Amino acid sequence: MSTFKPSLLTAALIAAGVSHSVSAQEQETAKKNEEVEVIEVRGISRSIIASIDKKRFGDTVSEVVDAGDLASLPDISIADALSRLPGVTAVRDSGQSSQLNIRGMNGDFIQTTLNGREQASTSGYSAGSRWISFDQYPSELITQAAVYKSPKASLVEGGVAGSVELKTANPLDADKTHNFNASARFSHNDAASDIDADANGERLSFSYQGKFLDETLGFGIGAAFLNQPNSSVEFSGHSPEGTRDIDGDGEANERSFNGYQYRNSVGTDERLGLMSTLVYQPTDNLKVQFDYFHSTFDSEDRKNGLNLEGLSRSSDLYDLRNAKLENGFLVAGDVYITDTNGPWVEMRSEDQSTESTTDSFGLNLDYSTDKWEISFDLAHSEGEKTRRDMIASMHAYEFGTATLEDGTVVETWQELSNQYFGFEHQSTDAAKLVLGHDYTDLAHMRLGDWEQFPHKYTDKIDSAKLDFKYHIEHDIISSVEVGVRWSKREFTDQRSTFRWGAREGQNGYRLPNGEIVTNKNCEFNHQSHACVPHDLTGFVTVKNGGGFDYFDLDMIGIANSVFGAGNYEGQQTWEHNWTLVESGAVKEEVTAAYVMANIDTEIGNIPVSGNFGVRAVRTDTKSIGIQQIQGDEVGDSITDDNGVTRTDYRHVNYGPEYTDILPSLNLNFRITEQDQIRFAAAKVMGRPPVNQLRGGAGSWADTANDGVSRRYNVWSKGNPNLDPFRANQMDLSYEHYFEDGGAFVAALFWKNIESLIEDVTYFEGEIDWSSIGLEVPEGFVPGQYQTTRNNDKGGYIRGLELAYTTLFDNLPGVFSGLGLNANYSYTESETTIDGGSNFPDLQLDLPGLSKHVWSTTIFWNIDKFTTHLNIRYRDEYTYLGATPGGTTPTTADEYTVVDWQATYDFDNGIQTVFQINNLTDEPNTSNLGSPLRTGEDKVFGRQYFLGFNYSF
């Protein structure tokens, strides 16, 4: 076969010590070629050029972020670095990147591995999920991240949109015998002081790599610590609930938000990441490697502010004056509350803090000869996440006395009379608000509701795989690979609750003997705490932020005072049967095998490389939970946390088994030394989101359509019988690599998704229950089944990606250090999802799909000074926001994020760093179909970093 002559790019990378993909012959040729001018690359330039090198010599359509050395990337999490790649975007949470979207598809369609091993997830908000929360992976501990847009048979299945492969360092590949890196950066958020939040934080990391026993034993260890404020000013509109007659024309076809919430969020993200690697390679033939990765991410998230709710209630309960409509949607008005059952105004405090832990370890054994290679890998990954989900509601009350019909005089309480508020929507901004009462006046304000809904999710994966590669002498095929993989995965959800009072406000009286009578609903657990509004004195602090005064409530302190310490823990109770129904587990056992041939040939005078193969995957899914039965049938004895036993539920354990055959083809045509064309085709699959596979269900009984028979109806939060996402895809790209170290890439992609998942209600006679694993109690006929299903709304996703990188080394003087890295993506699709209550009778784009996405990085090296500016733009897209018990779609608005960094290298191994993230203070906003229907507005502020890196 013919061999490439090295380009200036290759030579530059060899000189920098970062090019590991090129062959030994190419490296030797480059070293001997004294005529080649070597380009010095440092900092982000080094990372960008090394990433181009990995892409150029890869055997799939892929994008790579190559850090070179540990702690060399400027980003807080690896998601920030990945979001600058063509076709890759990020969803910002707490002002920083967390969930990735690839080619218009959200995290549900992405597979993520660490050192080739599938990773447990801690990303769920209201239930377990599959997508990886990338902010748990510190960029300081990741040396390389690759996004595989086209699969090959040897890759772990699951990436319909793409697969993300994260890699940690092998210490035996380090430049020196002992290598040490340390970094310290101090941060400041310029908006935190506006809401009395902590503005300062720090980010610390270190790593060590050493080689021992004549470089046969390698040891690496690294740690990264982050303590960073995550404060924000937030506005949200409560989802509309139905239609009503607002304009007075007699037709109930106008809509409005159900209310508005203004919150100041105060908290701190604290993350500790640990990495350790031990490698033993006594000969060139044998290598044994053990990897361990640990991450804890505690996100404090306390929210305080105003909440206005209940506009969807009957118009008889309040007066709406000065109403203004935009295309049938209420965008301004004055609300005068005339009944205590109508809308309400409250101060609300919440604690949505989460604690996440991830542990992953793996043992890998590689043995090779001149002819064959064998690899065995054993791995375990587990994640656990808890969320507090505490809510407290404080209303304005008035107190007095009343005389009952029998003449008894009682003490009374009800919400303050004559309350009113006015609102006016603003384009892509929080609605203006006018209040008719001081809701920080302790003469009236009382605690009327305290509740919590603790969540705990776990995800555990055990896996083993065996791979074999055999090198052959053939004109077309250079080697053949075969392998098998087994994995066992289990997700668990635990739901519980404690509720006291009512968010809508309390109304009642006390008899002379102390007995309390409530006129409005008041929820209790078994402790039977008295339902009386409680004094806030000593438990609240009045603060100002976001343009209004609000209460900062000591939620634990007042709970201890009202209920007594330990008397308000979350419980699983039959009183709230959903806590047991929605708790459960999903188990998956997967067996996969593949065969793949690697291509190394010529067509004419054009070298052709790549691979073709097939992967067969057998999946066995089982959902474990409880399901309610009706009638005289006796189920299992199940006891709740209050000691109450019921027998009208039974344990269920059911789900399907299915097999997927996944062929794949990757071809790379090197038409010149600098030009190549790639073509890829494959069938891919991804398993459904785990929260949609839950088999637990509640039920109710009524009369069948015949008017006589008893009918058994079931509601469920999921469906274990869902089919996976399946798609066929093709990629075609052209790549040109410049002599000065840059590249131009143009790519077309096309996917055809078979189906999506949607909520559905099957009515009596529409489905055979026995075929889906449901049993009907004796004496009943099957009725409604409320669940999720695969729909027929699949279709294509297609798009264009352009990327351009250049070094302006031909410019005079200091300008020769300039460089540019830019990319643009266009994506369109015919796939849609139902708009739900937010967009009735409308179909929305696939969640995560932005038609236009671009990123530009300008970098400049001037002797020892390096700076770069990155600008990322994302067009609007459908976002599935978390709501109690599920998700609801909104349209996330377009945004442009600007980050800037500058570094200076000293001769003693110290590098100073100054960085600003979110330079333009870009908010997160969303809407319900119009800029005047802002659904969410979050302002995070700018984040400043000042620090140093040290290495020797």
PDB file of C-alpha atoms in Angstrom, residues 757-910:
ATOM      1  CA  ILE A 757     -43.009   7.696  22.069  1.00  0.00           C
ATOM      2  CA  GLU A 758     -46.200   9.468  23.125  1.00  0.00           C
ATOM      3  CA  ASP A 759     -48.821   9.387  25.873  1.00  0.00           C
ATOM      4  CA  VAL A 760     -52.027   7.619  24.883  1.00  0.00           C
ATOM      5  CA  THR A 761     -55.364   6.460  26.273  1.00  0.00           C
ATOM      6  CA  TYR A 762     -56.737   3.172  24.926  1.00  0.00           C
ATOM      7  CA  PHE A 763     -60.490   2.882  25.405  1.00  0.00           C
ATOM      8  CA  GLU A 764     -62.599  -0.212  25.939  1.00  0.00           C
ATOM      9  CA  GLY A 765     -62.103  -2.798  23.210  1.00  0.00           C
ATOM     10  CA  GLU A 766     -59.229  -1.001  21.470  1.00  0.00           C
ATOM     11  CA  ILE A 767     -56.404  -3.254  22.692  1.00  0.00           C
ATOM     12  CA  ASP A 768     -55.895  -6.876  23.740  1.00  0.00           C
ATOM     13  CA  TRP A 769     -54.691  -6.605  27.325  1.00  0.00           C
ATOM     14  CA  SER A 770     -53.268 -10.119  27.444  1.00  0.00           C
ATOM     15  CA  SER A 771     -50.904  -9.280  24.582  1.00  0.00           C
ATOM     16  CA  ILE A 772     -49.218  -6.560  26.631  1.00  0.00           C
ATOM     17  CA  GLY A 773     -48.993  -8.390  29.952  1.00  0.00           C
ATOM     18  CA  LEU A 774     -51.993  -6.847  31.740  1.00  0.00           C
ATOM     19  CA  GLU A 775     -54.465  -8.986  33.653  1.00  0.00           C
ATOM     20  CA  VAL A 776     -58.142  -8.183  34.165  1.00  0.00           C
ATOM     21  CA  PRO A 777     -59.652  -9.144  37.555  1.00  0.00           C
ATOM     22  CA  GLU A 778     -62.328 -11.829  37.506  1.00  0.00           C
ATOM     23  CA  GLY A 779     -65.756 -10.381  36.856  1.00  0.00           C
ATOM     24  CA  PHE A 780     -64.487  -7.313  34.995  1.00  0.00           C
ATOM     25  CA  VAL A 781     -64.041  -6.359  31.359  1.00  0.00           C
ATOM     26  CA  PRO A 782     -60.978  -4.370  30.231  1.00  0.00           C
ATOM     27  CA  GLY A 783     -61.602  -0.638  29.944  1.00  0.00           C
ATOM     28  CA  GLN A 784     -59.314   2.381  29.628  1.00  0.00           C
ATOM     29  CA  TYR A 785     -55.546   1.973  29.685  1.00  0.00           C
ATOM     30  CA  GLN A 786     -53.680   5.276  30.108  1.00  0.00           C
ATOM     31  CA  THR A 787     -50.034   4.730  29.219  1.00  0.00           C
ATOM     32  CA  THR A 788     -47.286   5.531  26.711  1.00  0.00           C
ATOM     33  CA  ARG A 789     -46.795   3.929  23.304  1.00  0.00           C
ATOM     34  CA  ASN A 790     -44.729   3.963  20.135  1.00  0.00           C
ATOM     35  CA  ASN A 791     -46.468   6.119  17.559  1.00  0.00           C
ATOM     36  CA  ASP A 792     -46.190   6.208  13.775  1.00  0.00           C
ATOM     37  CA  LYS A 793     -44.750   9.746  13.682  1.00  0.00           C
ATOM     38  CA  GLY A 794     -41.247   8.781  12.688  1.00  0.00           C
ATOM     39  CA  GLY A 795     -39.540  10.280   9.698  1.00  0.00           C
ATOM     40  CA  TYR A 796     -36.353  11.842   8.498  1.00  0.00           C
ATOM     41  CA  ILE A 797     -33.810  14.066  10.181  1.00  0.00           C
ATOM     42  CA  ARG A 798     -31.338  15.524   7.734  1.00  0.00           C
ATOM     43  CA  GLY A 799     -28.830  18.290   7.668  1.00  0.00           C
ATOM     44  CA  LEU A 800     -25.618  19.947   6.608  1.00  0.00           C
ATOM     45  CA  GLU A 801     -22.462  20.569   8.655  1.00  0.00           C
ATOM     46  CA  LEU A 802     -19.577  22.859   7.733  1.00  0.00           C
ATOM     47  CA  ALA A 803     -16.327  23.273   9.670  1.00  0.00           C
ATOM     48  CA  TYR A 804     -13.280  25.416   8.961  1.00  0.00           C
ATOM     49  CA  THR A 805     -10.007  25.739  10.853  1.00  0.00           C
ATOM     50  CA  THR A 806      -7.008  27.767   9.800  1.00  0.00           C
ATOM     51  CA  LEU A 807      -3.772  29.156  11.210  1.00  0.00           C
ATOM     52  CA  PHE A 808      -2.787  32.579   9.866  1.00  0.00           C
ATOM     53  CA  ASP A 809       0.930  31.837  10.153  1.00  0.00           C
ATOM     54  CA  ASN A 810       1.660  33.708   6.910  1.00  0.00           C
ATOM     55  CA  LEU A 811       0.687  37.039   8.464  1.00  0.00           C
ATOM     56  CA  PRO A 812       3.502  39.352   9.581  1.00  0.00           C
ATOM     57  CA  GLY A 813       4.779  39.703  13.136  1.00  0.00           C
ATOM     58  CA  VAL A 814       2.520  39.007  16.072  1.00  0.00           C
ATOM     59  CA  PHE A 815      -0.420  38.375  13.736  1.00  0.00           C
ATOM     60  CA  SER A 816       1.145  35.081  12.610  1.00  0.00           C
ATOM     61  CA  GLY A 817      -0.215  33.528  15.820  1.00  0.00           C
ATOM     62  CA  LEU A 818      -3.837  34.101  14.852  1.00  0.00           C
ATOM     63  CA  GLY A 819      -6.146  31.170  14.214  1.00  0.00           C
ATOM     64  CA  LEU A 820      -9.808  30.497  13.522  1.00  0.00           C
ATOM     65  CA  ASN A 821     -12.012  27.501  14.239  1.00  0.00           C
ATOM     66  CA  ALA A 822     -15.616  27.810  13.035  1.00  0.00           C
ATOM     67  CA  ASN A 823     -18.506  25.488  12.274  1.00  0.00           C
ATOM     68  CA  TYR A 824     -22.132  25.711  11.200  1.00  0.00           C
ATOM     69  CA  SER A 825     -24.945  23.139  11.211  1.00  0.00           C
ATOM     70  CA  TYR A 826     -28.350  23.116   9.553  1.00  0.00           C
ATOM     71  CA  THR A 827     -30.848  20.448  10.616  1.00  0.00           C
ATOM     72  CA  GLU A 828     -34.434  19.795   9.596  1.00  0.00           C
ATOM     73  CA  SER A 829     -36.891  16.999  10.279  1.00  0.00           C
ATOM     74  CA  GLU A 830     -40.401  15.825   9.532  1.00  0.00           C
ATOM     75  CA  THR A 831     -40.655  14.083  12.917  1.00  0.00           C
ATOM     76  CA  THR A 832     -42.908  15.821  15.448  1.00  0.00           C
ATOM     77  CA  ILE A 833     -44.328  15.406  18.941  1.00  0.00           C
ATOM     78  CA  ASP A 834     -47.712  16.363  20.353  1.00  0.00           C
ATOM     79  CA  GLY A 835     -47.792  19.872  21.801  1.00  0.00           C
ATOM     80  CA  GLY A 836     -49.743  18.852  24.891  1.00  0.00           C
ATOM     81  CA  SER A 837     -51.626  21.420  26.971  1.00  0.00           C
ATOM     82  CA  ASN A 838     -49.077  24.140  26.203  1.00  0.00           C
ATOM     83  CA  PHE A 839     -49.657  23.869  22.432  1.00  0.00           C
ATOM     84  CA  PRO A 840     -53.104  22.287  21.946  1.00  0.00           C
ATOM     85  CA  ASP A 841     -53.785  20.837  18.498  1.00  0.00           C
ATOM     86  CA  LEU A 842     -50.196  21.559  17.414  1.00  0.00           C
ATOM     87  CA  GLN A 843     -47.281  19.349  16.479  1.00  0.00           C
ATOM     88  CA  LEU A 844     -43.839  20.480  17.632  1.00  0.00           C
ATOM     89  CA  ASP A 845     -40.361  19.790  16.329  1.00  0.00           C
ATOM     90  CA  LEU A 846     -38.418  16.899  17.764  1.00  0.00           C
ATOM     91  CA  PRO A 847     -37.052  17.917  21.214  1.00  0.00           C
ATOM     92  CA  GLY A 848     -33.516  19.233  20.890  1.00  0.00           C
ATOM     93  CA  LEU A 849     -33.717  20.167  17.199  1.00  0.00           C
ATOM     94  CA  SER A 850     -32.337  23.616  16.353  1.00  0.00           C
ATOM     95  CA  LYS A 851     -32.312  24.387  12.650  1.00  0.00           C
ATOM     96  CA  HIS A 852     -29.308  26.686  12.834  1.00  0.00           C
ATOM     97  CA  VAL A 853     -26.305  26.182  15.123  1.00  0.00           C
ATOM     98  CA  TRP A 854     -22.866  27.721  14.834  1.00  0.00           C
ATOM     99  CA  SER A 855     -19.711  28.154  16.885  1.00  0.00           C
ATOM    100  CA  THR A 856     -16.654  30.307  16.240  1.00  0.00           C
ATOM    101  CA  THR A 857     -13.392  30.382  18.159  1.00  0.00           C
ATOM    102  CA  ILE A 858     -10.725  32.981  17.415  1.00  0.00           C
ATOM    103  CA  PHE A 859      -7.388  32.184  19.066  1.00  0.00           C
ATOM    104  CA  TRP A 860      -4.141  34.143  19.146  1.00  0.00           C
ATOM    105  CA  ASN A 861      -0.679  33.145  20.313  1.00  0.00           C
ATOM    106  CA  ILE A 862       1.788  35.999  20.925  1.00  0.00           C
ATOM    107  CA  ASP A 863       4.987  34.545  22.291  1.00  0.00           C
ATOM    108  CA  LYS A 864       4.011  33.407  25.811  1.00  0.00           C
ATOM    109  CA  PHE A 865       0.578  35.024  25.721  1.00  0.00           C
ATOM    110  CA  THR A 866      -2.453  33.120  24.400  1.00  0.00           C
ATOM    111  CA  THR A 867      -6.044  34.258  24.151  1.00  0.00           C
ATOM    112  CA  HIS A 868      -9.200  32.966  22.559  1.00  0.00           C
ATOM    113  CA  LEU A 869     -12.789  34.096  22.167  1.00  0.00           C
ATOM    114  CA  ASN A 870     -15.607  31.611  21.579  1.00  0.00           C
ATOM    115  CA  ILE A 871     -19.104  32.510  20.382  1.00  0.00           C
ATOM    116  CA  ARG A 872     -21.811  29.845  20.253  1.00  0.00           C
ATOM    117  CA  TYR A 873     -25.253  30.350  18.731  1.00  0.00           C
ATOM    118  CA  ARG A 874     -28.246  28.066  18.926  1.00  0.00           C
ATOM    119  CA  ASP A 875     -31.564  28.548  17.159  1.00  0.00           C
ATOM    120  CA  GLU A 876     -34.869  27.950  18.948  1.00  0.00           C
ATOM    121  CA  TYR A 877     -35.798  24.360  19.791  1.00  0.00           C
ATOM    122  CA  THR A 878     -38.420  22.297  21.588  1.00  0.00           C
ATOM    123  CA  TYR A 879     -37.444  21.673  25.184  1.00  0.00           C
ATOM    124  CA  LEU A 880     -39.083  19.109  27.468  1.00  0.00           C
ATOM    125  CA  GLY A 881     -39.082  20.800  30.853  1.00  0.00           C
ATOM    126  CA  ALA A 882     -39.593  18.805  34.050  1.00  0.00           C
ATOM    127  CA  THR A 883     -42.989  19.055  35.748  1.00  0.00           C
ATOM    128  CA  PRO A 884     -44.449  17.085  38.676  1.00  0.00           C
ATOM    129  CA  GLY A 885     -44.941  13.579  37.344  1.00  0.00           C
ATOM    130  CA  GLY A 886     -43.571  14.141  33.857  1.00  0.00           C
ATOM    131  CA  THR A 887     -42.473  16.705  31.293  1.00  0.00           C
ATOM    132  CA  THR A 888     -44.112  19.451  29.273  1.00  0.00           C
ATOM    133  CA  PRO A 889     -42.865  20.999  26.021  1.00  0.00           C
ATOM    134  CA  THR A 890     -41.928  24.639  25.548  1.00  0.00           C
ATOM    135  CA  THR A 891     -40.089  26.469  22.801  1.00  0.00           C
ATOM    136  CA  ALA A 892     -36.633  27.424  24.018  1.00  0.00           C
ATOM    137  CA  ASP A 893     -35.563  30.737  22.466  1.00  0.00           C
ATOM    138  CA  GLU A 894     -32.412  31.218  20.473  1.00  0.00           C
ATOM    139  CA  TYR A 895     -29.300  32.233  22.383  1.00  0.00           C
ATOM    140  CA  THR A 896     -25.735  33.359  21.819  1.00  0.00           C
ATOM    141  CA  VAL A 897     -23.113  32.596  24.469  1.00  0.00           C
ATOM    142  CA  VAL A 898     -19.732  34.346  24.476  1.00  0.00           C
ATOM    143  CA  ASP A 899     -16.728  33.067  26.481  1.00  0.00           C
ATOM    144  CA  TRP A 900     -13.242  34.571  26.604  1.00  0.00           C
ATOM    145  CA  GLN A 901      -9.945  33.372  28.063  1.00  0.00           C
ATOM    146  CA  ALA A 902      -6.360  34.648  28.228  1.00  0.00           C
ATOM    147  CA  THR A 903      -3.223  32.899  29.535  1.00  0.00           C
ATOM    148  CA  TYR A 904       0.419  33.814  30.027  1.00  0.00           C
ATOM    149  CA  ASP A 905       3.196  31.223  30.332  1.00  0.00           C
ATOM    150  CA  PHE A 906       6.177  31.831  32.577  1.00  0.00           C
ATOM    151  CA  ASP A 907       9.474  29.974  32.192  1.00  0.00           C
ATOM    152  CA  ASN A 908       9.106  28.178  35.533  1.00  0.00           C
ATOM    153  CA  GLY A 909       6.098  26.034  34.564  1.00  0.00           C
ATOM    154  CA  ILE A 910       3.498  28.464  35.861  1.00  0.00           C
TER     155      ILE A 910
END
